[in-house]
Amino acid sequence: MVQVDLKRKDEIGELGAAFEEMRHRLSQSIRLQLQYEENRKELISNISHDLKTPITGIKACIEGIRDGIADTDAKREKYMRMIAKKTEEMDRLIDELLLFSKLDLKRLPFHLEPLDLAAYLRDCVEELRLDPRMEGITITFTGAHDRPVPVMADREKLRRVIMNIMDNSLKYMDKDQKEIRVELFDDESEATVRIQDNGPGIESAALPQIFDRFYRADPSRSTATGGSGLGLAIVKQIVEGQGGRVWAESRMGEGTSISFTLPKSKHGGEQS
């Protein structure tokens, strides 16, 4: 094989440099394709595992009813409630999987509009206080001091971001007095929302991975807490799709905060 001196300044040197660049791009393309295939296999494996968990529970309940184990009205009612609960879990898993796949493939459009983030968050917190899942949890909102904070955001997807962060906090809260604080910080070019809980916290080594798909900071508790492992990955996709950033901070034993930014709007934000 003839080696071409890539430092040559003539046409042969230019041709050799062009071929070298083509070789590099091809090699990079192959690596990306292999990584994509590996990610696809991992995705299918995780989907299969996560869907199997509620299906197994549903099958066990059906067999219990069919085999006569549920031999009283009270037992049958208990089994039916369990089937309903597992069905809801599976529906939620499928919904998150479909949403994440659309976000990942850039097939979900964002409808950005001017929005008063302060009013929007106040309304969200009021709604959350009425949510049965939030019973026994103190939720507070601070920031903006009754001033409008105009941002550009997709109203519907922003609610999904907030709910996914809240759901993540709910799964792991372990104290008798449970607290979630929502804080809003207004800067010149962007607004920052911080949602902080007083849960067990996350080890510092795990923080960079919590926005990865299917990552769970405490794998041993995955079955007990449920969820797809996609909640915070969806948060990251939506926030970045709106031109923002997202990150997490945590102290073991004290809690975790997840913050995200949204670009400011040059126009006054609409009421929520």
PDB file of C-alpha atoms in Angstrom:
ATOM      1  CA  MET A   1       0.000   0.000   0.000  1.00  0.00           C
ATOM      2  CA  VAL A   2       1.324   3.398  -1.015  1.00  0.00           C
ATOM      3  CA  GLN A   3       1.359   5.947   1.796  1.00  0.00           C
ATOM      4  CA  VAL A   4       0.470   9.507   0.791  1.00  0.00           C
ATOM      5  CA  ASP A   5       2.278  12.303   2.556  1.00  0.00           C
ATOM      6  CA  LEU A   6      -0.626  14.437   3.790  1.00  0.00           C
ATOM      7  CA  LYS A   7       1.732  17.382   4.291  1.00  0.00           C
ATOM      8  CA  ARG A   8       2.329  17.678   0.552  1.00  0.00           C
ATOM      9  CA  LYS A   9       1.085  20.969  -0.875  1.00  0.00           C
ATOM     10  CA  ASP A  10       0.302  19.675  -4.380  1.00  0.00           C
ATOM     11  CA  GLU A  11      -2.880  18.076  -5.772  1.00  0.00           C
ATOM     12  CA  ILE A  12      -1.899  14.617  -4.515  1.00  0.00           C
ATOM     13  CA  GLY A  13      -1.529  15.970  -0.996  1.00  0.00           C
ATOM     14  CA  GLU A  14      -4.950  17.684  -1.222  1.00  0.00           C
ATOM     15  CA  LEU A  15      -6.514  14.457  -2.520  1.00  0.00           C
ATOM     16  CA  GLY A  16      -4.922  12.453   0.284  1.00  0.00           C
ATOM     17  CA  ALA A  17      -6.193  14.940   2.884  1.00  0.00           C
ATOM     18  CA  ALA A  18      -9.695  14.725   1.400  1.00  0.00           C
ATOM     19  CA  PHE A  19      -9.662  10.929   1.576  1.00  0.00           C
ATOM     20  CA  GLU A  20      -8.368  11.049   5.142  1.00  0.00           C
ATOM     21  CA  GLU A  21     -11.240  13.342   6.124  1.00  0.00           C
ATOM     22  CA  MET A  22     -13.719  10.980   4.409  1.00  0.00           C
ATOM     23  CA  ARG A  23     -12.219   8.026   6.281  1.00  0.00           C
ATOM     24  CA  HIS A  24     -12.523   9.863   9.591  1.00  0.00           C
ATOM     25  CA  ARG A  25     -16.162  10.808   8.937  1.00  0.00           C
ATOM     26  CA  LEU A  26     -17.015   7.240   7.893  1.00  0.00           C
ATOM     27  CA  SER A  27     -15.361   5.852  11.010  1.00  0.00           C
ATOM     28  CA  GLN A  28     -17.290   8.338  13.168  1.00  0.00           C
ATOM     29  CA  SER A  29     -20.550   7.439  11.394  1.00  0.00           C
ATOM     30  CA  ILE A  30     -19.969   3.732  12.041  1.00  0.00           C
ATOM     31  CA  ARG A  31     -19.284   4.402  15.724  1.00  0.00           C
ATOM     32  CA  LEU A  32     -22.487   6.445  16.007  1.00  0.00           C
ATOM     33  CA  GLN A  33     -24.458   3.699  14.272  1.00  0.00           C
ATOM     34  CA  LEU A  34     -23.069   1.060  16.630  1.00  0.00           C
ATOM     35  CA  GLN A  35     -23.889   3.281  19.629  1.00  0.00           C
ATOM     36  CA  TYR A  36     -27.402   3.822  18.298  1.00  0.00           C
ATOM     37  CA  GLU A  37     -27.887   0.061  17.923  1.00  0.00           C
ATOM     38  CA  GLU A  38     -26.608  -0.522  21.451  1.00  0.00           C
ATOM     39  CA  ASN A  39     -28.967   2.154  22.795  1.00  0.00           C
ATOM     40  CA  ARG A  40     -31.857   0.604  20.859  1.00  0.00           C
ATOM     41  CA  LYS A  41     -31.198  -2.826  22.386  1.00  0.00           C
ATOM     42  CA  GLU A  42     -30.982  -1.305  25.872  1.00  0.00           C
ATOM     43  CA  LEU A  43     -34.227   0.594  25.282  1.00  0.00           C
ATOM     44  CA  ILE A  44     -36.086  -2.568  24.208  1.00  0.00           C
ATOM     45  CA  SER A  45     -34.694  -4.492  27.186  1.00  0.00           C
ATOM     46  CA  ASN A  46     -35.799  -1.823  29.662  1.00  0.00           C
ATOM     47  CA  ILE A  47     -39.232  -1.450  28.069  1.00  0.00           C
ATOM     48  CA  SER A  48     -39.777  -5.211  28.273  1.00  0.00           C
ATOM     49  CA  HIS A  49     -38.740  -5.289  31.938  1.00  0.00           C
ATOM     50  CA  ASP A  50     -40.833  -2.292  32.974  1.00  0.00           C
ATOM     51  CA  LEU A  51     -43.976  -3.496  31.211  1.00  0.00           C
ATOM     52  CA  LYS A  52     -43.603  -7.022  32.563  1.00  0.00           C
ATOM     53  CA  THR A  53     -43.862  -5.861  36.203  1.00  0.00           C
ATOM     54  CA  PRO A  54     -47.504  -4.640  36.113  1.00  0.00           C
ATOM     55  CA  ILE A  55     -48.522  -7.430  33.727  1.00  0.00           C
ATOM     56  CA  THR A  56     -47.228 -10.015  36.212  1.00  0.00           C
ATOM     57  CA  GLY A  57     -49.323  -8.412  38.958  1.00  0.00           C
ATOM     58  CA  ILE A  58     -52.445  -8.395  36.783  1.00  0.00           C
ATOM     59  CA  LYS A  59     -51.976 -12.063  35.834  1.00  0.00           C
ATOM     60  CA  ALA A  60     -51.548 -13.047  39.505  1.00  0.00           C
ATOM     61  CA  CYS A  61     -54.807 -11.308  40.447  1.00  0.00           C
ATOM     62  CA  ILE A  62     -56.731 -12.877  37.555  1.00  0.00           C
ATOM     63  CA  GLU A  63     -55.440 -16.335  38.488  1.00  0.00           C
ATOM     64  CA  GLY A  64     -56.444 -15.730  42.108  1.00  0.00           C
ATOM     65  CA  ILE A  65     -60.000 -14.891  41.053  1.00  0.00           C
ATOM     66  CA  ARG A  66     -60.187 -17.791  38.576  1.00  0.00           C
ATOM     67  CA  ASP A  67     -58.804 -20.341  41.040  1.00  0.00           C
ATOM     68  CA  GLY A  68     -61.228 -19.345  43.753  1.00  0.00           C
ATOM     69  CA  ILE A  69     -58.681 -17.813  46.116  1.00  0.00           C
ATOM     70  CA  ALA A  70     -60.764 -14.640  46.111  1.00  0.00           C
ATOM     71  CA  ASP A  71     -63.746 -16.461  47.640  1.00  0.00           C
ATOM     72  CA  THR A  72     -65.429 -13.484  49.340  1.00  0.00           C
ATOM     73  CA  ASP A  73     -66.752 -10.149  48.081  1.00  0.00           C
ATOM     74  CA  ALA A  74     -64.067  -8.335  50.099  1.00  0.00           C
ATOM     75  CA  LYS A  75     -61.267 -10.398  48.550  1.00  0.00           C
ATOM     76  CA  ARG A  76     -62.653 -10.009  45.043  1.00  0.00           C
ATOM     77  CA  GLU A  77     -62.900  -6.248  45.550  1.00  0.00           C
ATOM     78  CA  LYS A  78     -59.281  -6.200  46.755  1.00  0.00           C
ATOM     79  CA  TYR A  79     -58.117  -8.121  43.675  1.00  0.00           C
ATOM     80  CA  MET A  80     -60.116  -5.861  41.340  1.00  0.00           C
ATOM     81  CA  ARG A  81     -58.562  -2.752  42.922  1.00  0.00           C
ATOM     82  CA  MET A  82     -55.122  -4.263  42.406  1.00  0.00           C
ATOM     83  CA  ILE A  83     -55.884  -4.986  38.733  1.00  0.00           C
ATOM     84  CA  ALA A  84     -57.094  -1.398  38.273  1.00  0.00           C
ATOM     85  CA  LYS A  85     -53.941  -0.042  39.944  1.00  0.00           C
ATOM     86  CA  LYS A  86     -51.610  -2.177  37.817  1.00  0.00           C
ATOM     87  CA  THR A  87     -53.507  -1.208  34.662  1.00  0.00           C
ATOM     88  CA  GLU A  88     -53.038   2.474  35.501  1.00  0.00           C
ATOM     89  CA  GLU A  89     -49.309   1.848  36.065  1.00  0.00           C
ATOM     90  CA  MET A  90     -48.999   0.178  32.672  1.00  0.00           C
ATOM     91  CA  ASP A  91     -50.944   2.983  30.976  1.00  0.00           C
ATOM     92  CA  ARG A  92     -48.616   5.548  32.573  1.00  0.00           C
ATOM     93  CA  LEU A  93     -45.531   3.578  31.501  1.00  0.00           C
ATOM     94  CA  ILE A  94     -46.715   3.384  27.901  1.00  0.00           C
ATOM     95  CA  ASP A  95     -47.567   7.097  27.913  1.00  0.00           C
ATOM     96  CA  GLU A  96     -44.080   8.021  29.144  1.00  0.00           C
ATOM     97  CA  LEU A  97     -42.393   5.670  26.670  1.00  0.00           C
ATOM     98  CA  LEU A  98     -44.315   7.173  23.750  1.00  0.00           C
ATOM     99  CA  LEU A  99     -43.620  10.722  24.931  1.00  0.00           C
ATOM    100  CA  PHE A 100     -39.913  10.077  25.404  1.00  0.00           C
ATOM    101  CA  SER A 101     -39.558   8.387  22.005  1.00  0.00           C
ATOM    102  CA  LYS A 102     -41.221  11.370  20.272  1.00  0.00           C
ATOM    103  CA  LEU A 103     -38.992  13.823  22.137  1.00  0.00           C
ATOM    104  CA  ASP A 104     -35.881  11.743  21.444  1.00  0.00           C
ATOM    105  CA  LEU A 105     -36.658  11.586  17.711  1.00  0.00           C
ATOM    106  CA  LYS A 106     -37.510  15.323  17.613  1.00  0.00           C
ATOM    107  CA  ARG A 107     -41.032  14.488  16.428  1.00  0.00           C
ATOM    108  CA  LEU A 108     -42.921  16.413  19.095  1.00  0.00           C
ATOM    109  CA  PRO A 109     -43.376  20.103  18.210  1.00  0.00           C
ATOM    110  CA  PHE A 110     -43.042  22.805  20.843  1.00  0.00           C
ATOM    111  CA  HIS A 111     -45.657  25.558  20.928  1.00  0.00           C
ATOM    112  CA  LEU A 112     -43.739  28.379  22.581  1.00  0.00           C
ATOM    113  CA  GLU A 113     -45.691  31.409  23.726  1.00  0.00           C
ATOM    114  CA  PRO A 114     -45.199  34.341  26.127  1.00  0.00           C
ATOM    115  CA  LEU A 115     -46.116  33.211  29.635  1.00  0.00           C
ATOM    116  CA  ASP A 116     -46.104  34.845  33.071  1.00  0.00           C
ATOM    117  CA  LEU A 117     -44.090  32.179  34.888  1.00  0.00           C
ATOM    118  CA  ALA A 118     -44.810  33.594  38.351  1.00  0.00           C
ATOM    119  CA  ALA A 119     -48.603  33.379  37.907  1.00  0.00           C
ATOM    120  CA  TYR A 120     -48.266  29.990  36.214  1.00  0.00           C
ATOM    121  CA  LEU A 121     -46.281  28.525  39.129  1.00  0.00           C
ATOM    122  CA  ARG A 122     -48.638  29.973  41.722  1.00  0.00           C
ATOM    123  CA  ASP A 123     -51.560  28.251  39.990  1.00  0.00           C
ATOM    124  CA  CYS A 124     -49.608  24.982  39.735  1.00  0.00           C
ATOM    125  CA  VAL A 125     -48.813  25.002  43.444  1.00  0.00           C
ATOM    126  CA  GLU A 126     -52.468  25.694  44.329  1.00  0.00           C
ATOM    127  CA  GLU A 127     -53.559  22.754  42.165  1.00  0.00           C
ATOM    128  CA  LEU A 128     -50.925  20.477  43.681  1.00  0.00           C
ATOM    129  CA  ARG A 129     -52.103  21.272  47.203  1.00  0.00           C
ATOM    130  CA  LEU A 130     -55.505  19.827  46.204  1.00  0.00           C
ATOM    131  CA  ASP A 131     -53.982  16.696  44.633  1.00  0.00           C
ATOM    132  CA  PRO A 132     -54.739  13.599  46.802  1.00  0.00           C
ATOM    133  CA  ARG A 133     -51.205  12.322  46.201  1.00  0.00           C
ATOM    134  CA  MET A 134     -49.840  15.416  47.950  1.00  0.00           C
ATOM    135  CA  GLU A 135     -51.746  14.777  51.166  1.00  0.00           C
ATOM    136  CA  GLY A 136     -49.482  15.316  54.170  1.00  0.00           C
ATOM    137  CA  ILE A 137     -46.910  17.273  52.128  1.00  0.00           C
ATOM    138  CA  THR A 138     -46.284  20.984  52.714  1.00  0.00           C
ATOM    139  CA  ILE A 139     -45.804  22.754  49.365  1.00  0.00           C
ATOM    140  CA  THR A 140     -44.607  26.362  49.317  1.00  0.00           C
ATOM    141  CA  PHE A 141     -43.870  28.857  46.553  1.00  0.00           C
ATOM    142  CA  THR A 142     -41.542  31.834  46.854  1.00  0.00           C
ATOM    143  CA  GLY A 143     -40.114  34.328  44.412  1.00  0.00           C
ATOM    144  CA  ALA A 144     -41.118  37.104  42.023  1.00  0.00           C
ATOM    145  CA  HIS A 145     -42.854  39.052  44.847  1.00  0.00           C
ATOM    146  CA  ASP A 146     -46.055  39.486  42.822  1.00  0.00           C
ATOM    147  CA  ARG A 147     -44.130  40.739  39.797  1.00  0.00           C
ATOM    148  CA  PRO A 148     -44.767  39.115  36.394  1.00  0.00           C
ATOM    149  CA  VAL A 149     -41.888  37.024  35.061  1.00  0.00           C
ATOM    150  CA  PRO A 150     -42.367  36.774  31.279  1.00  0.00           C
ATOM    151  CA  VAL A 151     -40.813  33.708  29.624  1.00  0.00           C
ATOM    152  CA  MET A 152     -41.193  31.792  26.373  1.00  0.00           C
ATOM    153  CA  ALA A 153     -42.556  28.322  27.107  1.00  0.00           C
ATOM    154  CA  ASP A 154     -44.854  25.532  25.984  1.00  0.00           C
ATOM    155  CA  ARG A 155     -47.615  25.678  28.603  1.00  0.00           C
ATOM    156  CA  GLU A 156     -48.601  21.993  28.432  1.00  0.00           C
ATOM    157  CA  LYS A 157     -45.079  20.584  28.377  1.00  0.00           C
ATOM    158  CA  LEU A 158     -43.979  22.884  31.192  1.00  0.00           C
ATOM    159  CA  ARG A 159     -46.678  21.326  33.394  1.00  0.00           C
ATOM    160  CA  ARG A 160     -45.262  17.910  32.512  1.00  0.00           C
ATOM    161  CA  VAL A 161     -41.812  19.071  33.652  1.00  0.00           C
ATOM    162  CA  ILE A 162     -43.139  20.232  37.019  1.00  0.00           C
ATOM    163  CA  MET A 163     -45.239  17.101  37.576  1.00  0.00           C
ATOM    164  CA  ASN A 164     -42.368  14.751  36.681  1.00  0.00           C
ATOM    165  CA  ILE A 165     -40.054  16.508  39.135  1.00  0.00           C
ATOM    166  CA  MET A 166     -42.751  16.391  41.819  1.00  0.00           C
ATOM    167  CA  ASP A 167     -43.406  12.698  41.147  1.00  0.00           C
ATOM    168  CA  ASN A 168     -39.699  11.973  41.484  1.00  0.00           C
ATOM    169  CA  SER A 169     -39.651  13.687  44.895  1.00  0.00           C
ATOM    170  CA  LEU A 170     -42.768  11.830  46.044  1.00  0.00           C
ATOM    171  CA  LYS A 171     -41.287   8.406  45.314  1.00  0.00           C
ATOM    172  CA  TYR A 172     -38.439   8.751  47.770  1.00  0.00           C
ATOM    173  CA  MET A 173     -39.630  11.071  50.547  1.00  0.00           C
ATOM    174  CA  ASP A 174     -38.912   9.293  53.838  1.00  0.00           C
ATOM    175  CA  LYS A 175     -39.519  11.861  56.586  1.00  0.00           C
ATOM    176  CA  ASP A 176     -42.593  12.329  58.759  1.00  0.00           C
ATOM    177  CA  GLN A 177     -42.762  16.018  57.845  1.00  0.00           C
ATOM    178  CA  LYS A 178     -42.562  16.083  54.059  1.00  0.00           C
ATOM    179  CA  GLU A 179     -41.799  19.390  52.352  1.00  0.00           C
ATOM    180  CA  ILE A 180     -41.455  20.584  48.768  1.00  0.00           C
ATOM    181  CA  ARG A 181     -40.376  24.150  48.020  1.00  0.00           C
ATOM    182  CA  VAL A 182     -40.875  25.777  44.622  1.00  0.00           C
ATOM    183  CA  GLU A 183     -38.676  28.836  44.107  1.00  0.00           C
ATOM    184  CA  LEU A 184     -38.502  31.281  41.205  1.00  0.00           C
ATOM    185  CA  PHE A 185     -35.468  33.412  40.397  1.00  0.00           C
ATOM    186  CA  ASP A 186     -35.707  36.201  37.818  1.00  0.00           C
ATOM    187  CA  ASP A 187     -32.581  37.183  35.884  1.00  0.00           C
ATOM    188  CA  GLU A 188     -32.166  39.490  32.915  1.00  0.00           C
ATOM    189  CA  SER A 189     -32.029  36.840  30.187  1.00  0.00           C
ATOM    190  CA  GLU A 190     -33.606  33.810  31.845  1.00  0.00           C
ATOM    191  CA  ALA A 191     -35.800  32.672  34.721  1.00  0.00           C
ATOM    192  CA  THR A 192     -34.808  29.788  36.993  1.00  0.00           C
ATOM    193  CA  VAL A 193     -37.220  27.436  38.754  1.00  0.00           C
ATOM    194  CA  ARG A 194     -35.923  25.345  41.648  1.00  0.00           C
ATOM    195  CA  ILE A 195     -37.976  22.515  43.138  1.00  0.00           C
ATOM    196  CA  GLN A 196     -36.486  21.248  46.385  1.00  0.00           C
ATOM    197  CA  ASP A 197     -37.584  18.386  48.647  1.00  0.00           C
ATOM    198  CA  ASN A 198     -36.430  17.204  52.066  1.00  0.00           C
ATOM    199  CA  GLY A 199     -36.047  13.568  51.047  1.00  0.00           C
ATOM    200  CA  PRO A 200     -33.070  11.250  51.607  1.00  0.00           C
ATOM    201  CA  GLY A 201     -30.850  12.919  49.012  1.00  0.00           C
ATOM    202  CA  ILE A 202     -28.789  11.447  46.179  1.00  0.00           C
ATOM    203  CA  GLU A 203     -25.116  10.516  46.313  1.00  0.00           C
ATOM    204  CA  SER A 204     -22.920  13.007  44.458  1.00  0.00           C
ATOM    205  CA  ALA A 205     -21.540  10.295  42.175  1.00  0.00           C
ATOM    206  CA  ALA A 206     -25.069   9.539  40.925  1.00  0.00           C
ATOM    207  CA  LEU A 207     -26.152  13.144  40.225  1.00  0.00           C
ATOM    208  CA  PRO A 208     -24.746  13.377  36.657  1.00  0.00           C
ATOM    209  CA  GLN A 209     -26.749  10.288  35.628  1.00  0.00           C
ATOM    210  CA  ILE A 210     -30.201  11.054  37.038  1.00  0.00           C
ATOM    211  CA  PHE A 211     -31.351  12.657  33.778  1.00  0.00           C
ATOM    212  CA  ASP A 212     -30.314   9.600  31.747  1.00  0.00           C
ATOM    213  CA  ARG A 213     -33.149   7.413  30.494  1.00  0.00           C
ATOM    214  CA  PHE A 214     -34.042   4.474  32.725  1.00  0.00           C
ATOM    215  CA  TYR A 215     -31.548   5.590  35.369  1.00  0.00           C
ATOM    216  CA  ARG A 216     -32.648   5.151  38.975  1.00  0.00           C
ATOM    217  CA  ALA A 217     -30.457   6.509  41.741  1.00  0.00           C
ATOM    218  CA  ASP A 218     -31.551   3.638  44.010  1.00  0.00           C
ATOM    219  CA  PRO A 219     -32.152   0.550  41.817  1.00  0.00           C
ATOM    220  CA  SER A 220     -33.075  -1.588  44.828  1.00  0.00           C
ATOM    221  CA  ARG A 221     -36.208   0.530  45.309  1.00  0.00           C
ATOM    222  CA  SER A 222     -37.360   0.545  41.688  1.00  0.00           C
ATOM    223  CA  THR A 223     -40.007  -2.124  42.138  1.00  0.00           C
ATOM    224  CA  ALA A 224     -41.422  -0.563  45.303  1.00  0.00           C
ATOM    225  CA  THR A 225     -41.580   2.972  43.930  1.00  0.00           C
ATOM    226  CA  GLY A 226     -42.669   2.100  40.402  1.00  0.00           C
ATOM    227  CA  GLY A 227     -42.182   4.421  37.460  1.00  0.00           C
ATOM    228  CA  SER A 228     -40.543   4.054  34.099  1.00  0.00           C
ATOM    229  CA  GLY A 229     -37.157   5.582  34.910  1.00  0.00           C
ATOM    230  CA  LEU A 230     -37.925   8.103  32.163  1.00  0.00           C
ATOM    231  CA  GLY A 231     -39.421  10.936  34.237  1.00  0.00           C
ATOM    232  CA  LEU A 232     -36.293  13.079  34.572  1.00  0.00           C
ATOM    233  CA  ALA A 233     -35.060  12.159  31.090  1.00  0.00           C
ATOM    234  CA  ILE A 234     -38.325  13.625  29.778  1.00  0.00           C
ATOM    235  CA  VAL A 235     -37.747  16.719  31.942  1.00  0.00           C
ATOM    236  CA  LYS A 236     -34.330  17.211  30.336  1.00  0.00           C
ATOM    237  CA  GLN A 237     -35.659  16.772  26.789  1.00  0.00           C
ATOM    238  CA  ILE A 238     -38.525  19.243  27.320  1.00  0.00           C
ATOM    239  CA  VAL A 239     -36.433  21.892  29.088  1.00  0.00           C
ATOM    240  CA  GLU A 240     -33.668  21.782  26.474  1.00  0.00           C
ATOM    241  CA  GLY A 241     -36.297  21.767  23.706  1.00  0.00           C
ATOM    242  CA  GLN A 242     -37.469  25.142  25.027  1.00  0.00           C
ATOM    243  CA  GLY A 243     -33.957  26.570  25.091  1.00  0.00           C
ATOM    244  CA  GLY A 244     -33.306  25.994  28.796  1.00  0.00           C
ATOM    245  CA  ARG A 245     -30.925  24.068  31.036  1.00  0.00           C
ATOM    246  CA  VAL A 246     -31.558  21.584  33.861  1.00  0.00           C
ATOM    247  CA  TRP A 247     -29.398  20.329  36.720  1.00  0.00           C
ATOM    248  CA  ALA A 248     -29.646  18.751  40.161  1.00  0.00           C
ATOM    249  CA  GLU A 249     -28.040  19.373  43.552  1.00  0.00           C
ATOM    250  CA  SER A 250     -28.323  17.172  46.604  1.00  0.00           C
ATOM    251  CA  ARG A 251     -27.121  16.532  50.147  1.00  0.00           C
ATOM    252  CA  MET A 252     -27.460  13.121  51.702  1.00  0.00           C
ATOM    253  CA  GLY A 253     -30.048  13.157  54.476  1.00  0.00           C
ATOM    254  CA  GLU A 254     -31.210  16.700  53.623  1.00  0.00           C
ATOM    255  CA  GLY A 255     -32.878  16.459  50.236  1.00  0.00           C
ATOM    256  CA  THR A 256     -32.544  17.139  46.530  1.00  0.00           C
ATOM    257  CA  SER A 257     -33.223  20.185  44.378  1.00  0.00           C
ATOM    258  CA  ILE A 258     -33.809  20.138  40.640  1.00  0.00           C
ATOM    259  CA  SER A 259     -33.477  23.449  38.818  1.00  0.00           C
ATOM    260  CA  PHE A 260     -34.268  24.446  35.263  1.00  0.00           C
ATOM    261  CA  THR A 261     -34.163  27.653  33.259  1.00  0.00           C
ATOM    262  CA  LEU A 262     -36.418  29.182  30.628  1.00  0.00           C
ATOM    263  CA  PRO A 263     -35.498  32.053  28.298  1.00  0.00           C
ATOM    264  CA  LYS A 264     -37.147  35.385  29.086  1.00  0.00           C
ATOM    265  CA  SER A 265     -39.764  36.799  26.735  1.00  0.00           C
ATOM    266  CA  LYS A 266     -39.380  40.292  25.332  1.00  0.00           C
ATOM    267  CA  HIS A 267     -43.144  40.611  25.517  1.00  0.00           C
ATOM    268  CA  GLY A 268     -45.228  40.584  28.686  1.00  0.00           C
ATOM    269  CA  GLY A 269     -46.236  37.068  29.653  1.00  0.00           C
ATOM    270  CA  GLU A 270     -49.886  36.077  29.532  1.00  0.00           C
ATOM    271  CA  GLN A 271     -51.672  35.027  32.673  1.00  0.00           C
ATOM    272  CA  SER A 272     -51.642  31.298  33.349  1.00  0.00           C
TER     273      SER A 272
END
